[in-house]
Structure formats: C-alpha cells, structure tokens
PDB file of C-alpha atoms in Angstrom:
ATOM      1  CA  UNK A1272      47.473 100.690 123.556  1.00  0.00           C
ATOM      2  CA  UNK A1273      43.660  99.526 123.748  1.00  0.00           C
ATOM      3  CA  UNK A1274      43.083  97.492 126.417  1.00  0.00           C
ATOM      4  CA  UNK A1275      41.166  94.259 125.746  1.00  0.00           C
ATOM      5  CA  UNK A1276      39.040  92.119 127.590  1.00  0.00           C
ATOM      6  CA  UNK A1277      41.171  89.056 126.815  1.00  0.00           C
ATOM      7  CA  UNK A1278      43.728  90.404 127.407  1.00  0.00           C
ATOM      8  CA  UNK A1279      42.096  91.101 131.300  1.00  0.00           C
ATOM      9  CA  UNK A1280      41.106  88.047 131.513  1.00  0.00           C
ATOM     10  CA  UNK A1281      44.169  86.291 130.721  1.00  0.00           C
ATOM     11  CA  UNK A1282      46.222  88.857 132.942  1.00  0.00           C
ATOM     12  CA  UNK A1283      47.363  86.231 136.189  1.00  0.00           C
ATOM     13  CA  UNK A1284      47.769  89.642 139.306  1.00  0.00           C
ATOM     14  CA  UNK A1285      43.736  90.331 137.616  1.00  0.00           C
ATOM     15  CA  UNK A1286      43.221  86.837 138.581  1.00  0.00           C
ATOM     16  CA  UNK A1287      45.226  86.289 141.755  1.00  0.00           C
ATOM     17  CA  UNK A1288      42.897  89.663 142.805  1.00  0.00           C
ATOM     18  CA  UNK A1289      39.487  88.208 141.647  1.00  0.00           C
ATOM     19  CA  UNK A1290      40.107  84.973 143.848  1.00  0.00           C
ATOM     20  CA  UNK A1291      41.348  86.492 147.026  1.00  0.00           C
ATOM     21  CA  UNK A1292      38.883  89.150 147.259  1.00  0.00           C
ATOM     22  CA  UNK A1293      36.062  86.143 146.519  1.00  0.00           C
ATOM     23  CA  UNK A1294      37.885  84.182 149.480  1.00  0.00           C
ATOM     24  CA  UNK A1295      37.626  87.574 151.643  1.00  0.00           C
ATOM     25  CA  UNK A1296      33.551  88.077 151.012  1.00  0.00           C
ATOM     26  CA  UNK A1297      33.317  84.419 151.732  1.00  0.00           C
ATOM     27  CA  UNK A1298      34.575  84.148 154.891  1.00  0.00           C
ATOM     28  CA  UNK A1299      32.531  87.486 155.230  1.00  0.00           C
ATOM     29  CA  UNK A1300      29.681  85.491 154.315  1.00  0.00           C
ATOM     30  CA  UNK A1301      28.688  87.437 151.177  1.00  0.00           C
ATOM     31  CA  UNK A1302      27.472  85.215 147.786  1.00  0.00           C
ATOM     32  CA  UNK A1303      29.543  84.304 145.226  1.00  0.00           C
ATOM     33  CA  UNK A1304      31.752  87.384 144.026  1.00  0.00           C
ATOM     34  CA  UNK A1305      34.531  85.506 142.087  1.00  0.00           C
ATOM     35  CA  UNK A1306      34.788  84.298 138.011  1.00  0.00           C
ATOM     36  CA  UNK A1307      31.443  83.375 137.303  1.00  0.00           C
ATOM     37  CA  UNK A1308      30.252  86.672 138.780  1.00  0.00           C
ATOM     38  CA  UNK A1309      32.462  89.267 136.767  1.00  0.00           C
ATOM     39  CA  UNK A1310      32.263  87.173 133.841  1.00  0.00           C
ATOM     40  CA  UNK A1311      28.502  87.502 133.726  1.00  0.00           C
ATOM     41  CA  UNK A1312      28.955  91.176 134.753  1.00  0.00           C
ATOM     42  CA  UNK A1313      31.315  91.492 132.283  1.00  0.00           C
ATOM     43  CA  UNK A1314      29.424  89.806 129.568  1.00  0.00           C
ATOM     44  CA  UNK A1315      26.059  91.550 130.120  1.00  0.00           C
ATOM     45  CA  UNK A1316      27.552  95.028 130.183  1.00  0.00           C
ATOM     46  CA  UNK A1317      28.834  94.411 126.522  1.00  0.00           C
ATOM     47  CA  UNK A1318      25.618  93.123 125.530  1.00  0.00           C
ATOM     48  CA  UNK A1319      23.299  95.335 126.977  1.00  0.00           C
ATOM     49  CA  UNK A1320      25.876  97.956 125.099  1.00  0.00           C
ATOM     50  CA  UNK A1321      26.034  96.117 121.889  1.00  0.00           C
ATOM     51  CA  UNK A1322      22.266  95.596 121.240  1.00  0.00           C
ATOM     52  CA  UNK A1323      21.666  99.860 122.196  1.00  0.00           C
ATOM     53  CA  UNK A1324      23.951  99.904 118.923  1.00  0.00           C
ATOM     54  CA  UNK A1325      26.735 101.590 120.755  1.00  0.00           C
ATOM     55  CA  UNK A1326      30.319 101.391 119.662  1.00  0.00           C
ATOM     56  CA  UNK A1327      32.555  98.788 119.670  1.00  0.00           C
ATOM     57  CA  UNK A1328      35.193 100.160 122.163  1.00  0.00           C
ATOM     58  CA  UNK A1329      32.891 101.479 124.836  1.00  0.00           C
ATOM     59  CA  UNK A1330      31.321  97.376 124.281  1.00  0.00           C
ATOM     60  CA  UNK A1331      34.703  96.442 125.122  1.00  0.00           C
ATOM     61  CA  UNK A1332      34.970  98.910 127.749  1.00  0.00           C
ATOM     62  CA  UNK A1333      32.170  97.900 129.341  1.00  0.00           C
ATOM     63  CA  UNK A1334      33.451  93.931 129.436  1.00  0.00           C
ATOM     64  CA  UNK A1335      36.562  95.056 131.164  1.00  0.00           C
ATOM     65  CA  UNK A1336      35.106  97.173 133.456  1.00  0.00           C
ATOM     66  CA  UNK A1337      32.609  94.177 134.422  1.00  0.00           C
ATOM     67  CA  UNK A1338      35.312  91.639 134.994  1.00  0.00           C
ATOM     68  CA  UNK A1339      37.443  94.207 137.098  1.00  0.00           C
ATOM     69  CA  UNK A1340      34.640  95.785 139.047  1.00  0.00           C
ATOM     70  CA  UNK A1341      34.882  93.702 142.352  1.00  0.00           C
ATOM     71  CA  UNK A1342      38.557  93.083 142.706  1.00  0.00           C
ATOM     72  CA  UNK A1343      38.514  96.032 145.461  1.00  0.00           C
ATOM     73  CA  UNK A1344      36.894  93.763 147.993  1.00  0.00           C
ATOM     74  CA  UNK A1345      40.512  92.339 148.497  1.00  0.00           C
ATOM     75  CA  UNK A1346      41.568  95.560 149.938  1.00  0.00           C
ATOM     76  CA  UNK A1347      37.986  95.554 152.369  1.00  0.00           C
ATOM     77  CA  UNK A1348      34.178  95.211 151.677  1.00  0.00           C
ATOM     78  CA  UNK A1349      33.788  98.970 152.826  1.00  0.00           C
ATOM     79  CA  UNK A1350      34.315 101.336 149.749  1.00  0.00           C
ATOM     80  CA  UNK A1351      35.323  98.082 147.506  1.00  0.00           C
ATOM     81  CA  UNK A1352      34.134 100.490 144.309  1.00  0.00           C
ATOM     82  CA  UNK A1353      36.814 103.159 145.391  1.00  0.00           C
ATOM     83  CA  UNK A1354      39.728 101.061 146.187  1.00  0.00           C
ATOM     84  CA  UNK A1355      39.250  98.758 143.578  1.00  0.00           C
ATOM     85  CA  UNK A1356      39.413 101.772 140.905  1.00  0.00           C
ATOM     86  CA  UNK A1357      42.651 102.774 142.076  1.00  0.00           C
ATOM     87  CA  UNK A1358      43.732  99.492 142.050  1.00  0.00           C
ATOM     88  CA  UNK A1359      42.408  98.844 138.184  1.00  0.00           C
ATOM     89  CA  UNK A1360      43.876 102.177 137.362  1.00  0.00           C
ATOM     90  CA  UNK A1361      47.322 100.971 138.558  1.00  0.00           C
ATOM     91  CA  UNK A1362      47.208  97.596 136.346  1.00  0.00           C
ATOM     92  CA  UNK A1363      46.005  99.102 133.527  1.00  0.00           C
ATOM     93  CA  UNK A1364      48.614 101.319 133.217  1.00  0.00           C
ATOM     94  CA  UNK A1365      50.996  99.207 133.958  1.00  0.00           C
ATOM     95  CA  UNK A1366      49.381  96.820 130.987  1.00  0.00           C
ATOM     96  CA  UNK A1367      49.897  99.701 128.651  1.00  0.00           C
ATOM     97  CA  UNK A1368      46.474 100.754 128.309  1.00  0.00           C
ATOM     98  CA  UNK A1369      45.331 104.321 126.483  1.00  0.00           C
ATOM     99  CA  UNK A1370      44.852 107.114 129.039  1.00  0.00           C
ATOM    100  CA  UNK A1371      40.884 107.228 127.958  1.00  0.00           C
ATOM    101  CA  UNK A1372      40.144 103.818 128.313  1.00  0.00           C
ATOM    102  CA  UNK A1373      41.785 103.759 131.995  1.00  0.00           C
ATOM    103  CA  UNK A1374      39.610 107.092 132.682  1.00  0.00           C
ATOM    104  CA  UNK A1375      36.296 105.768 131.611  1.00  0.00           C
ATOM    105  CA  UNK A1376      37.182 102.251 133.020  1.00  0.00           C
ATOM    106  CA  UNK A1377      38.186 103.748 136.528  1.00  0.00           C
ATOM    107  CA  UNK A1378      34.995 105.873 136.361  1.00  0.00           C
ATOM    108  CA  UNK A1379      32.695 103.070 135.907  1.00  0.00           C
ATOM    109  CA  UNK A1380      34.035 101.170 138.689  1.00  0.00           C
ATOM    110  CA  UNK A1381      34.084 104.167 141.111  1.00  0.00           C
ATOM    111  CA  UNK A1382      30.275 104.247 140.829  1.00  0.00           C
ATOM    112  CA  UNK A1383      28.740 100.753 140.773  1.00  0.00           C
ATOM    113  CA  UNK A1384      28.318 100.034 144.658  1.00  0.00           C
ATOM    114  CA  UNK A1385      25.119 101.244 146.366  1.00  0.00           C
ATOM    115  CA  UNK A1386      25.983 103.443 148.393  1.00  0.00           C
ATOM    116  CA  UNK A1387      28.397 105.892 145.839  1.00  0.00           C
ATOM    117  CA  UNK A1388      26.763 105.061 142.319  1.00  0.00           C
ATOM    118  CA  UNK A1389      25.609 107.217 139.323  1.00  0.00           C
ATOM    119  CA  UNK A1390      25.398 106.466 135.852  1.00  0.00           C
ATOM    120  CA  UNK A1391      28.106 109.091 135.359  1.00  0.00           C
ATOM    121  CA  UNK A1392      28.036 107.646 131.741  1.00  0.00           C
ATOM    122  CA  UNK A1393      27.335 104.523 129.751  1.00  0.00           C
ATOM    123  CA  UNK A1394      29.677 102.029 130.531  1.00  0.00           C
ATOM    124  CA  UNK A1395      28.994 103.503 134.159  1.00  0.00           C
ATOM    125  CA  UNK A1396      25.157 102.649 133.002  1.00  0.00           C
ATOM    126  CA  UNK A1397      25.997  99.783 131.717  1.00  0.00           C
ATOM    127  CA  UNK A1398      28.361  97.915 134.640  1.00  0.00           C
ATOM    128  CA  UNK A1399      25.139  99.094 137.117  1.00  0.00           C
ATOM    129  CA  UNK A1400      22.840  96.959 135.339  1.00  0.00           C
ATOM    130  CA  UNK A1401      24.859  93.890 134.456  1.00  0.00           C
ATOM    131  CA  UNK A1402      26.095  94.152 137.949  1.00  0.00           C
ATOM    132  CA  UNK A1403      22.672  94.669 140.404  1.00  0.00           C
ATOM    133  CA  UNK A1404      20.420  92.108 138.012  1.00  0.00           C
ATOM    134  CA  UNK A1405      22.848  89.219 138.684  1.00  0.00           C
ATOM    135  CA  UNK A1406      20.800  87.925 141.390  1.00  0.00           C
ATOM    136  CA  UNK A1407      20.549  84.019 141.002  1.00  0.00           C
ATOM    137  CA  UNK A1408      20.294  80.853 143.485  1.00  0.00           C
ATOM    138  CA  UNK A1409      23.626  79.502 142.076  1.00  0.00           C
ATOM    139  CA  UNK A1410      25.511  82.423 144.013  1.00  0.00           C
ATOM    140  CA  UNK A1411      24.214  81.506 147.260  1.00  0.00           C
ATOM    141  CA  UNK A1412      27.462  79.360 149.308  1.00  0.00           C
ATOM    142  CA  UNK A1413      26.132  78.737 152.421  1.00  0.00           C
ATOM    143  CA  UNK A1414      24.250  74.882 152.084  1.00  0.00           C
ATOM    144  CA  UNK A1415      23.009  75.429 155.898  1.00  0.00           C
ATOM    145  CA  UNK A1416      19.057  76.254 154.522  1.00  0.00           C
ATOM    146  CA  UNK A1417      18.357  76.653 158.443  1.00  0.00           C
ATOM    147  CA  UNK A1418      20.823  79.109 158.806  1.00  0.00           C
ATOM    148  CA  UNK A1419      20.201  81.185 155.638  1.00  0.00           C
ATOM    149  CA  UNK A1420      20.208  85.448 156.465  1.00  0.00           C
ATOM    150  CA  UNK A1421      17.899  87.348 153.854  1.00  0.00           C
ATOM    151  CA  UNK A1422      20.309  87.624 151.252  1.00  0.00           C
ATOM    152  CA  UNK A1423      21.053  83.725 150.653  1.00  0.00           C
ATOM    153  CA  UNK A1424      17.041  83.643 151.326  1.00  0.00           C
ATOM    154  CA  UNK A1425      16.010  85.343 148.452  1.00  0.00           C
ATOM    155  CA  UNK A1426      18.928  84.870 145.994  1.00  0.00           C
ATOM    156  CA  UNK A1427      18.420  80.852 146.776  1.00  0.00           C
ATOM    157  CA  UNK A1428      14.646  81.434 145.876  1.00  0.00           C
ATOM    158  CA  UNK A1429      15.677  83.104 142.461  1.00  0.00           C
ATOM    159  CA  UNK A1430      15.114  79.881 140.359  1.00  0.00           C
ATOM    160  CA  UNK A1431      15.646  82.040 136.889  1.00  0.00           C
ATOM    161  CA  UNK A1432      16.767  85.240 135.866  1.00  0.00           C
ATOM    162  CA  UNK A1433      16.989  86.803 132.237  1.00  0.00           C
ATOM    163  CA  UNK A1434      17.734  90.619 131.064  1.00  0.00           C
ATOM    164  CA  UNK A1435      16.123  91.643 128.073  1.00  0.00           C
ATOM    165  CA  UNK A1436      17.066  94.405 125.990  1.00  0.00           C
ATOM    166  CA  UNK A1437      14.037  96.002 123.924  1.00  0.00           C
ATOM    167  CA  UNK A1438      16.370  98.720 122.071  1.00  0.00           C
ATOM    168  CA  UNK A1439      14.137 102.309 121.982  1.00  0.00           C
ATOM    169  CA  UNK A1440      11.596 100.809 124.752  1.00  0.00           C
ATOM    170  CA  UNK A1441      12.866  99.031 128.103  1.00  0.00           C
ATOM    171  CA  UNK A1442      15.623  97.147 129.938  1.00  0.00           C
ATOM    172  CA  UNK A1443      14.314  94.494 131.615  1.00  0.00           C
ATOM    173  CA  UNK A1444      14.926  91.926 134.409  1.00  0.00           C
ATOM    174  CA  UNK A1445      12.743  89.214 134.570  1.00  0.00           C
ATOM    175  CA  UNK A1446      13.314  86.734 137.249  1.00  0.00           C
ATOM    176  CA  UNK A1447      11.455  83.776 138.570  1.00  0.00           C
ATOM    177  CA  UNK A1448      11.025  83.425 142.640  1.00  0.00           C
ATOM    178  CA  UNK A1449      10.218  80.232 144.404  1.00  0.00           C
ATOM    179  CA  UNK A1450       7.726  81.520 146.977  1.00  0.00           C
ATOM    180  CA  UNK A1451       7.800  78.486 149.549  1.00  0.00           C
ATOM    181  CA  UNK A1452      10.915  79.447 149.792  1.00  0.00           C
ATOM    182  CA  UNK A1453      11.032  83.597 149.831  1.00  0.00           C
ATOM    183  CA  UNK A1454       8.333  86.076 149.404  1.00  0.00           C
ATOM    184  CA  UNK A1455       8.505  88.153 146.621  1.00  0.00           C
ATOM    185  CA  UNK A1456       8.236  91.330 149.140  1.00  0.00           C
ATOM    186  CA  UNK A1457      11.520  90.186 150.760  1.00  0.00           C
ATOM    187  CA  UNK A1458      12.895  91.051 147.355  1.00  0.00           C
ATOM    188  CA  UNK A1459      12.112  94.447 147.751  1.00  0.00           C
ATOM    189  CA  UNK A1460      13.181  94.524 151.206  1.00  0.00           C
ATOM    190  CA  UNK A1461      16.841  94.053 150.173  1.00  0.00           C
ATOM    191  CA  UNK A1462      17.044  95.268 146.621  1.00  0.00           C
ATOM    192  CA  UNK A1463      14.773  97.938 146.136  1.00  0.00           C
ATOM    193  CA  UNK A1464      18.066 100.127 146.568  1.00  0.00           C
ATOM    194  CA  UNK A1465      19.407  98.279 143.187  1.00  0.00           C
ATOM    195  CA  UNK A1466      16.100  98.384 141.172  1.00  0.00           C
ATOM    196  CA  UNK A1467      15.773 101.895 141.439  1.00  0.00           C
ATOM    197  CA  UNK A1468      19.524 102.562 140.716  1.00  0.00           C
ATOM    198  CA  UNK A1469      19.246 100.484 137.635  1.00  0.00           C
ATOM    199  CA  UNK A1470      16.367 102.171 136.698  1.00  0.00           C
ATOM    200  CA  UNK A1471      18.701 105.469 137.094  1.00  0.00           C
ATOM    201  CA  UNK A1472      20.981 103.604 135.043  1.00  0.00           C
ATOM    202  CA  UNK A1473      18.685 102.263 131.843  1.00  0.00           C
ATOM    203  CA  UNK A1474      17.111 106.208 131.701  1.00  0.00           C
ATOM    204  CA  UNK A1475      21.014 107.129 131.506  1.00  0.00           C
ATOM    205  CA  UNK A1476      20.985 105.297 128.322  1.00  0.00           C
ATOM    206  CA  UNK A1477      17.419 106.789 127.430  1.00  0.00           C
ATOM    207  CA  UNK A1478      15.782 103.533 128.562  1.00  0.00           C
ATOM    208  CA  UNK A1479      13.033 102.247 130.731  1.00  0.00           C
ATOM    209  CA  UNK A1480      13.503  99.502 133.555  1.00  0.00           C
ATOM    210  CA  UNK A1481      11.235  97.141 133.715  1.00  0.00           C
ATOM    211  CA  UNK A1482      11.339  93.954 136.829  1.00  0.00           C
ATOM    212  CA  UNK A1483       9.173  91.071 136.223  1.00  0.00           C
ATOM    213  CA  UNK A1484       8.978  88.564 139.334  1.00  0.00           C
ATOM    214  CA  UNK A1485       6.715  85.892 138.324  1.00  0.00           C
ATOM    215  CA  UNK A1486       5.159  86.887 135.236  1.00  0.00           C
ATOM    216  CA  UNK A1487       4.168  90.450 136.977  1.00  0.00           C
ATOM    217  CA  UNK A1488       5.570  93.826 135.661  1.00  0.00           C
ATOM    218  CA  UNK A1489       6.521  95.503 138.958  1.00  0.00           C
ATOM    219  CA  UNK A1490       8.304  98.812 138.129  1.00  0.00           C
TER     220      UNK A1490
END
C-alpha cells in the first residue's frame, strides 16, 4: 500500500508519539518540537521537493517523513533520529505501507539530527532543510526573557523566516533577527553546524544554499 501523509496525520499512536515526545523536550527545556513543528517540516520538505520538479511520491515521501521525524525524542533526546526510525519503521508496517516507501522514509529520518546526518538522498535532502531552517521566535516556550539560554535567545530574536526555492540556482533561508535582542554572530555560534549541513543537503539536490540575516547574503 502507499503510505500517505493524511493518512499519518490522522493515525492517533503517530499522534499520541508527537505529543509525548514534545512534553519530554519541554520539560528538557528544548523549543517547541510538537504539531506545528513537523507540520512545517513536513510541509516544506514537499515543497522544496515539488518546486525542484521531483515526483509526486518522493513529495509525499518527503511530507511523511517531516511529520514523523521527531517522534524518537519520546524514547530520549540522545540518538532521537535512530530510535525514532525504528519506531516509524514499526508503524508503517504495521499501517500497511510498501516496503520502499518504509526504506526511504526510515532512511531520511536516520540522518536528519546533527550529529549522524547526510543527505543519503533527496527526501534525506529534503527533511534536512525543512527541518534545520525552522528557526522562528514562536518556538521559543520559556516566557522568563531573564532566564533565556542561547537557544531561546536567538530563536526569540528571529522575528521572520522564509525559504525560497530558485529551481536551477539556490535554496535559500532568509530570516530577519532583532538585534537588541540577539546578535546576528550568536546565530552562528549555535547553528553554523545546521547551515553548513543544509548546504550539504541543497548541493545533494544540485543546489546552492544561500542564508540571508537582515538583508545580507551570508553563505
């Protein structure tokens, strides 16, 4: 059977995961992990996909494996892209889904997280991007400004954020920074790790990545 996103979505143990590994990074103190997150994960991924003119399974691939790619943080922050394949490959099969689709779903989520990732191939490419551009003030949880850590620092000061897909030229991610609240080097100081594996990640797909803080082309 071919797995659909919908069908994901609307699947209630995909659901009951998403919100208790969100409750786990929260009282971890992480930003927001749970629907709006793998929705716009999700969403992106297809997109960024759909306007390289790629087909429409590996688009709907690429949705699924964006709105499944976090649930391993229920299982432990600490090799969340691992456990959380294993865990996708489980419901998927028990959902029915073709043997491919689980293989190159599993794959993707098995290297999105920092520390393990590659672009092994597109939807891989594709979940990287959608996944390390969603940086956004809306995500941030703690309302304790005094008590913000570097992360809620600089994704509180991200006041806009847009990709753009230039298909033949560039990827890019062009965000807007509030610098009374976060200078735009403490950006770098937390994500550089992210920009330069989505730049991996847009040459995968024969791409350039392009970040814009500000109205500045950085990379």
């Amino acid at each position: 059977m071919e797995i659909t996103y919908e069908a994901v979505k609307a699947n209630k143990a995909v659901r009951t995961y998403i919100e208790r590994a969100d409750e786990s990074l929260q009282a971890l103190g992480y930003t927001e992990h749970s629907f709006v997150h793998v929705t716009k994960v999700a969403e992106t991924a297809g997109d960024i996909l759909q306007t390289l003119g790629y087909g429409a399974r590996e688009v709907e691939l690429a949705r699924v494996a964006g709105y499944l790619h976090d649930i391993g943080n229920v299982v432990n922050r600490i090799d969340h892209a691992q456990s959380g394949a294993v865990m996708v490959f489980c419901l998927l099969e028990k959902m029915g889904a073709d043997d491919g689709d689980i293989a190159t779903i599993v794959t993707a989520i098995g290297n999105h997280d920092e520390s393990t990732a590659f672009p092994v191939n597109p939807v891989a490419a594709a979940l990287i991007l959608a996944d390390k551009t969603d940086v956004r003030y809306t995500r941030v949880r703690n309302r304790e400004i005094a008590t913000f850590d570097i992360h809620d620092r600089v994704n509180y000061s991200v006041k806009e954020s847009k990709v753009t897909v230039r298909k033949g030229e560039y990827i890019e991610l062009d965000i807007t920074i509030d610098t009374k609240e976060c200078p735009v080097v403490s950006y770098f100081e937390i994500f550089l790790e992210r920009m330069m594996l989505c730049k991996r990640a847009a040459e995968h797909l024969h791409h350039a990545f392009r970040l814009v803080i500000n109205g500045q082309q950085l990379m």
